[in-house]
Each structure stands twice: as structure tokens, then as C-alpha cells.
């Protein structure tokens, strides 16, 4: 699995395990992700995948490196998916 595929799978797992926020983002703690059996089976290097997703601005969290135990309570926020261009255009047409 390449990095883009792993980041895509991580997004799916955060949506599965996290709680949706009013702005459409999802929030989950690192400990929940790290200790989930399904995530453990999918990701050989969860920390690396999380860092790659942060570099791609798919998600955000405080700090640089997350370590199991020490950072279990750090919240990882999967950013809300932007609206497709067609929906944005339709939405602005309705407002005008």
C-alpha cells in the first residue's frame, strides 16, 4: 500500500472511530486509534501514516511526533472535506 492509500484508509478509520463535529470534521484521540485492533492490522506504522496525513494537511494535531502512552489523549482532527466545485457553484447560484 502506498502513502496515499494509507492516508485514505486512515481517513476512513478516523471517521469510523471519531466523533463528527458541527463543522463536518472528525475528532479522535491518538490512544483510540493506536489501541484499535482493526487499525493495528491495517497500519504497519500508524505514527508515520498520521505524520504523512498531517503533512498533506488532511488532519491536524498538536505536536510533531505522537508516541503511544505519552500522547494517548492528544486529539487528532480530520479536517472536513471541501465541497466539490460543482456544489460550491450551485450553492453560490442559489444565494444570488
XYZ file of C-alpha atoms in Angstrom:
96
model
C 0.000 0.000 0.000
C 1.443 3.421 -0.912
C 1.285 6.521 1.287
C -1.763 7.995 -0.461
C -3.686 4.737 0.020
C -2.679 4.587 3.685
C -3.778 8.190 4.267
C -7.107 7.338 2.620
C -7.543 4.323 4.898
C -6.603 6.456 7.908
C -9.349 8.925 6.989
C -11.850 6.047 6.888
C -10.718 4.774 10.288
C -10.899 8.223 11.887
C -14.448 8.580 10.548
C -15.290 5.134 11.970
C -13.769 5.740 15.407
C -14.117 9.503 15.796
C -16.945 11.824 16.607
C -18.284 14.148 13.941
C -18.026 17.839 14.832
C -20.503 20.601 13.881
C -18.157 21.829 11.123
C -18.055 18.382 9.483
C -14.625 17.436 10.821
C -13.987 14.299 12.890
C -12.155 14.132 16.208
C -10.474 11.087 17.764
C -7.691 10.664 20.297
C -4.407 9.045 19.344
C -4.908 6.378 22.017
C -8.206 5.266 20.495
C -6.566 4.947 17.068
C -3.441 3.248 18.376
C -5.302 0.707 20.525
C -7.911 -0.234 17.914
C -7.408 -3.812 16.661
C -8.530 -3.012 13.128
C -6.065 -0.093 12.865
C -3.305 -2.315 14.240
C -3.977 -4.802 11.437
C -4.149 -2.163 8.688
C -1.216 0.102 9.511
C 2.318 -1.195 9.914
C 3.467 2.264 11.007
C 0.482 4.215 12.309
C 2.651 7.080 13.590
C 4.227 7.505 10.143
C 0.849 7.466 8.420
C -0.527 10.064 10.843
C 2.505 12.298 10.218
C 2.122 11.895 6.435
C -1.551 12.901 6.687
C -0.595 15.962 8.731
C 2.000 16.997 6.144
C -0.695 16.697 3.458
C -2.966 18.912 5.610
C -5.612 16.188 5.796
C -5.614 16.282 9.577
C -4.177 18.279 12.424
C -2.952 17.680 15.971
C -0.685 19.399 18.473
C 2.991 18.494 18.303
C 5.093 16.697 15.750
C 5.570 13.099 16.867
C 2.926 11.054 18.669
C 4.039 8.260 20.974
C 1.816 5.549 22.428
C 1.116 6.107 26.114
C 2.570 9.608 26.353
C 0.230 11.091 23.719
C -2.848 8.874 24.087
C -5.046 11.897 24.907
C -3.882 14.073 22.008
C -6.841 14.906 19.773
C -6.439 14.227 16.075
C -8.821 16.236 13.909
C -9.671 15.035 10.425
C -10.498 18.206 8.527
C -13.907 18.470 6.892
C -13.837 17.517 3.234
C -14.189 20.565 0.989
C -17.316 20.748 -1.125
C -16.836 19.664 -4.731
C -16.601 22.625 -7.136
C -19.993 21.763 -8.659
C -21.703 22.020 -5.248
C -19.933 25.290 -4.431
C -21.084 26.768 -7.772
C -24.651 25.547 -7.217
C -24.672 26.900 -3.666
C -23.468 30.339 -4.747
C -26.018 30.387 -7.599
C -28.814 29.758 -5.098
C -27.613 32.659 -2.923
C -27.595 35.072 -5.890
